[in-house]
Amino acid sequence: QGQLVESGGGLVQPGGSLRLSCAASGFTFSTNSMTWVRQAPGKGPEWVSSINYRGETTYAEPVKGRFTISRVNDKNTLYLQMNSLKPEDTALYYCSRGSKDYALRSPGDWGQGTQVTVSS
């Protein structure tokens, strides 16, 4: 019923920046919490950040001060601005509807993901 499409990933050098987007459709975006999750090869999923319907945000400790989650409800779009990127940020980045806990337990609800590679 719903669809999430991530975009904006790419190859960037350490210290660089990327802005990820997640286009949502098929559900009432404005009333849902939204979450970013990432997964590196051979690792389990890692929660990155969430934003609730009021715009209140939470971040995983490794990305605090470097990443900013935001949403534009009239565009049904979620964003993740990533600054000061590090090699350990390399992963496939997914967006999901719902809270941190819901997103981590429901990988079937994620989008297709967008690859972020941070390397010299």
mmCIF file of C-alpha atoms in Angstrom:
data_model
loop_
_atom_site.group_PDB
_atom_site.id
_atom_site.type_symbol
_atom_site.label_atom_id
_atom_site.label_comp_id
_atom_site.label_asym_id
_atom_site.label_seq_id
_atom_site.Cartn_x
_atom_site.Cartn_y
_atom_site.Cartn_z
ATOM 1 C CA GLN A 1 0.000 0.000 0.000
ATOM 2 C CA GLY A 2 2.845 2.395 0.820
ATOM 3 C CA GLN A 3 6.049 3.167 -1.002
ATOM 4 C CA LEU A 4 9.380 4.656 0.087
ATOM 5 C CA VAL A 5 12.092 5.607 -2.402
ATOM 6 C CA GLU A 6 15.512 6.676 -1.137
ATOM 7 C CA SER A 7 17.925 8.721 -3.230
ATOM 8 C CA GLY A 8 20.988 10.939 -2.918
ATOM 9 C CA GLY A 9 23.693 8.448 -2.020
ATOM 10 C CA GLY A 10 27.069 8.246 -3.675
ATOM 11 C CA LEU A 11 30.823 8.149 -3.237
ATOM 12 C CA VAL A 12 32.307 10.913 -1.104
ATOM 13 C CA GLN A 13 35.672 11.565 0.524
ATOM 14 C CA PRO A 14 36.037 11.679 4.311
ATOM 15 C CA GLY A 15 34.869 15.044 5.598
ATOM 16 C CA GLY A 16 32.427 15.477 2.742
ATOM 17 C CA SER A 17 28.659 15.861 2.763
ATOM 18 C CA LEU A 18 25.625 14.202 1.232
ATOM 19 C CA ARG A 19 21.902 14.872 1.464
ATOM 20 C CA LEU A 20 19.652 11.822 1.308
ATOM 21 C CA SER A 21 15.986 12.029 0.375
ATOM 22 C CA CYS A 22 13.107 9.640 0.943
ATOM 23 C CA ALA A 23 9.959 10.126 -1.118
ATOM 24 C CA ALA A 24 6.892 8.623 0.536
ATOM 25 C CA SER A 25 3.522 7.718 -0.915
ATOM 26 C CA GLY A 26 0.539 5.523 -0.148
ATOM 27 C CA PHE A 27 0.087 6.549 3.492
ATOM 28 C CA THR A 28 -0.545 9.686 5.517
ATOM 29 C CA PHE A 29 3.008 10.942 5.814
ATOM 30 C CA SER A 30 2.323 13.922 8.072
ATOM 31 C CA THR A 31 0.942 11.845 10.972
ATOM 32 C CA ASN A 32 3.716 9.220 11.003
ATOM 33 C CA SER A 33 7.065 9.178 12.697
ATOM 34 C CA MET A 34 9.863 8.486 10.220
ATOM 35 C CA THR A 35 13.239 6.837 10.690
ATOM 36 C CA TRP A 36 16.567 6.362 8.922
ATOM 37 C CA VAL A 37 18.350 3.014 9.305
ATOM 38 C CA ARG A 38 21.662 1.926 7.780
ATOM 39 C CA GLN A 39 23.279 -1.437 7.164
ATOM 40 C CA ALA A 40 26.895 -2.151 6.273
ATOM 41 C CA PRO A 41 27.934 -5.391 4.534
ATOM 42 C CA GLY A 42 28.081 -8.266 6.999
ATOM 43 C CA LYS A 43 26.514 -6.204 9.783
ATOM 44 C CA GLY A 44 23.054 -5.952 11.231
ATOM 45 C CA PRO A 45 20.876 -2.892 10.804
ATOM 46 C CA GLU A 46 21.810 0.215 12.772
ATOM 47 C CA TRP A 47 19.352 2.928 13.737
ATOM 48 C CA VAL A 48 20.517 6.367 12.617
ATOM 49 C CA SER A 49 17.824 8.942 13.368
ATOM 50 C CA SER A 50 14.085 9.479 13.805
ATOM 51 C CA ILE A 51 11.661 12.366 13.591
ATOM 52 C CA ASN A 52 8.118 12.399 14.910
ATOM 53 C CA TYR A 53 5.050 14.169 13.551
ATOM 54 C CA ARG A 54 5.852 17.296 15.596
ATOM 55 C CA GLY A 55 9.335 17.512 14.094
ATOM 56 C CA GLU A 56 11.100 16.359 17.263
ATOM 57 C CA THR A 57 14.317 14.535 16.418
ATOM 58 C CA THR A 58 16.543 11.852 17.920
ATOM 59 C CA TYR A 59 19.969 10.618 16.795
ATOM 60 C CA ALA A 60 22.250 7.677 17.342
ATOM 61 C CA GLU A 61 25.380 8.685 19.235
ATOM 62 C CA PRO A 62 27.799 8.064 16.309
ATOM 63 C CA VAL A 63 26.031 10.631 14.120
ATOM 64 C CA LYS A 64 25.115 13.309 16.670
ATOM 65 C CA GLY A 65 26.376 16.711 15.637
ATOM 66 C CA ARG A 66 27.042 15.564 12.071
ATOM 67 C CA PHE A 67 23.666 14.418 10.681
ATOM 68 C CA THR A 68 20.361 16.287 10.605
ATOM 69 C CA ILE A 69 17.000 14.644 9.949
ATOM 70 C CA SER A 70 14.129 16.751 8.645
ATOM 71 C CA ARG A 71 10.819 16.421 6.852
ATOM 72 C CA VAL A 72 8.681 18.484 4.505
ATOM 73 C CA ASN A 73 5.178 17.193 5.026
ATOM 74 C CA ASP A 74 3.537 18.919 2.067
ATOM 75 C CA LYS A 75 6.122 17.208 -0.171
ATOM 76 C CA ASN A 76 5.846 13.808 1.573
ATOM 77 C CA THR A 77 9.626 13.814 1.799
ATOM 78 C CA LEU A 78 12.108 12.879 4.522
ATOM 79 C CA TYR A 79 15.713 14.106 4.437
ATOM 80 C CA LEU A 80 19.012 13.220 6.053
ATOM 81 C CA GLN A 81 21.726 15.856 5.769
ATOM 82 C CA MET A 82 25.075 14.166 6.430
ATOM 83 C CA ASN A 83 28.136 16.315 7.116
ATOM 84 C CA SER A 84 31.697 15.480 8.177
ATOM 85 C CA LEU A 85 31.302 11.989 6.775
ATOM 86 C CA LYS A 86 33.578 9.223 8.018
ATOM 87 C CA PRO A 87 34.504 5.851 6.475
ATOM 88 C CA GLU A 88 32.471 4.140 9.194
ATOM 89 C CA ASP A 89 29.363 5.847 7.785
ATOM 90 C CA THR A 90 29.649 3.633 4.693
ATOM 91 C CA ALA A 91 26.421 1.654 4.428
ATOM 92 C CA LEU A 92 23.181 1.179 2.584
ATOM 93 C CA TYR A 93 20.787 3.789 3.987
ATOM 94 C CA TYR A 94 17.073 3.066 4.273
ATOM 95 C CA CYS A 95 14.084 5.096 5.361
ATOM 96 C CA SER A 96 11.107 3.649 7.171
ATOM 97 C CA ARG A 97 7.821 4.850 8.513
ATOM 98 C CA GLY A 98 7.435 4.632 12.283
ATOM 99 C CA SER A 99 9.590 4.916 15.369
ATOM 100 C CA LYS A 100 13.106 3.598 15.927
ATOM 101 C CA ASP A 101 11.853 0.351 17.443
ATOM 102 C CA TYR A 102 9.290 -0.256 14.731
ATOM 103 C CA ALA A 103 11.749 0.445 11.930
ATOM 104 C CA LEU A 104 14.416 -1.900 13.297
ATOM 105 C CA ARG A 105 11.972 -4.783 13.621
ATOM 106 C CA SER A 106 10.293 -4.208 10.246
ATOM 107 C CA PRO A 107 12.890 -4.322 7.438
ATOM 108 C CA GLY A 108 10.155 -5.373 5.033
ATOM 109 C CA ASP A 109 8.732 -1.856 5.343
ATOM 110 C CA TRP A 110 11.968 -0.087 4.360
ATOM 111 C CA GLY A 111 12.571 1.386 0.955
ATOM 112 C CA GLN A 112 15.087 -0.039 -1.509
ATOM 113 C CA GLY A 113 17.969 1.889 0.050
ATOM 114 C CA THR A 114 20.625 4.239 -1.271
ATOM 115 C CA GLN A 115 24.340 3.457 -1.032
ATOM 116 C CA VAL A 116 26.696 5.816 0.791
ATOM 117 C CA THR A 117 30.407 5.123 0.403
ATOM 118 C CA VAL A 118 32.954 7.261 2.258
ATOM 119 C CA SER A 119 36.481 6.595 1.037
ATOM 120 C CA SER A 120 39.664 8.319 -0.082
#
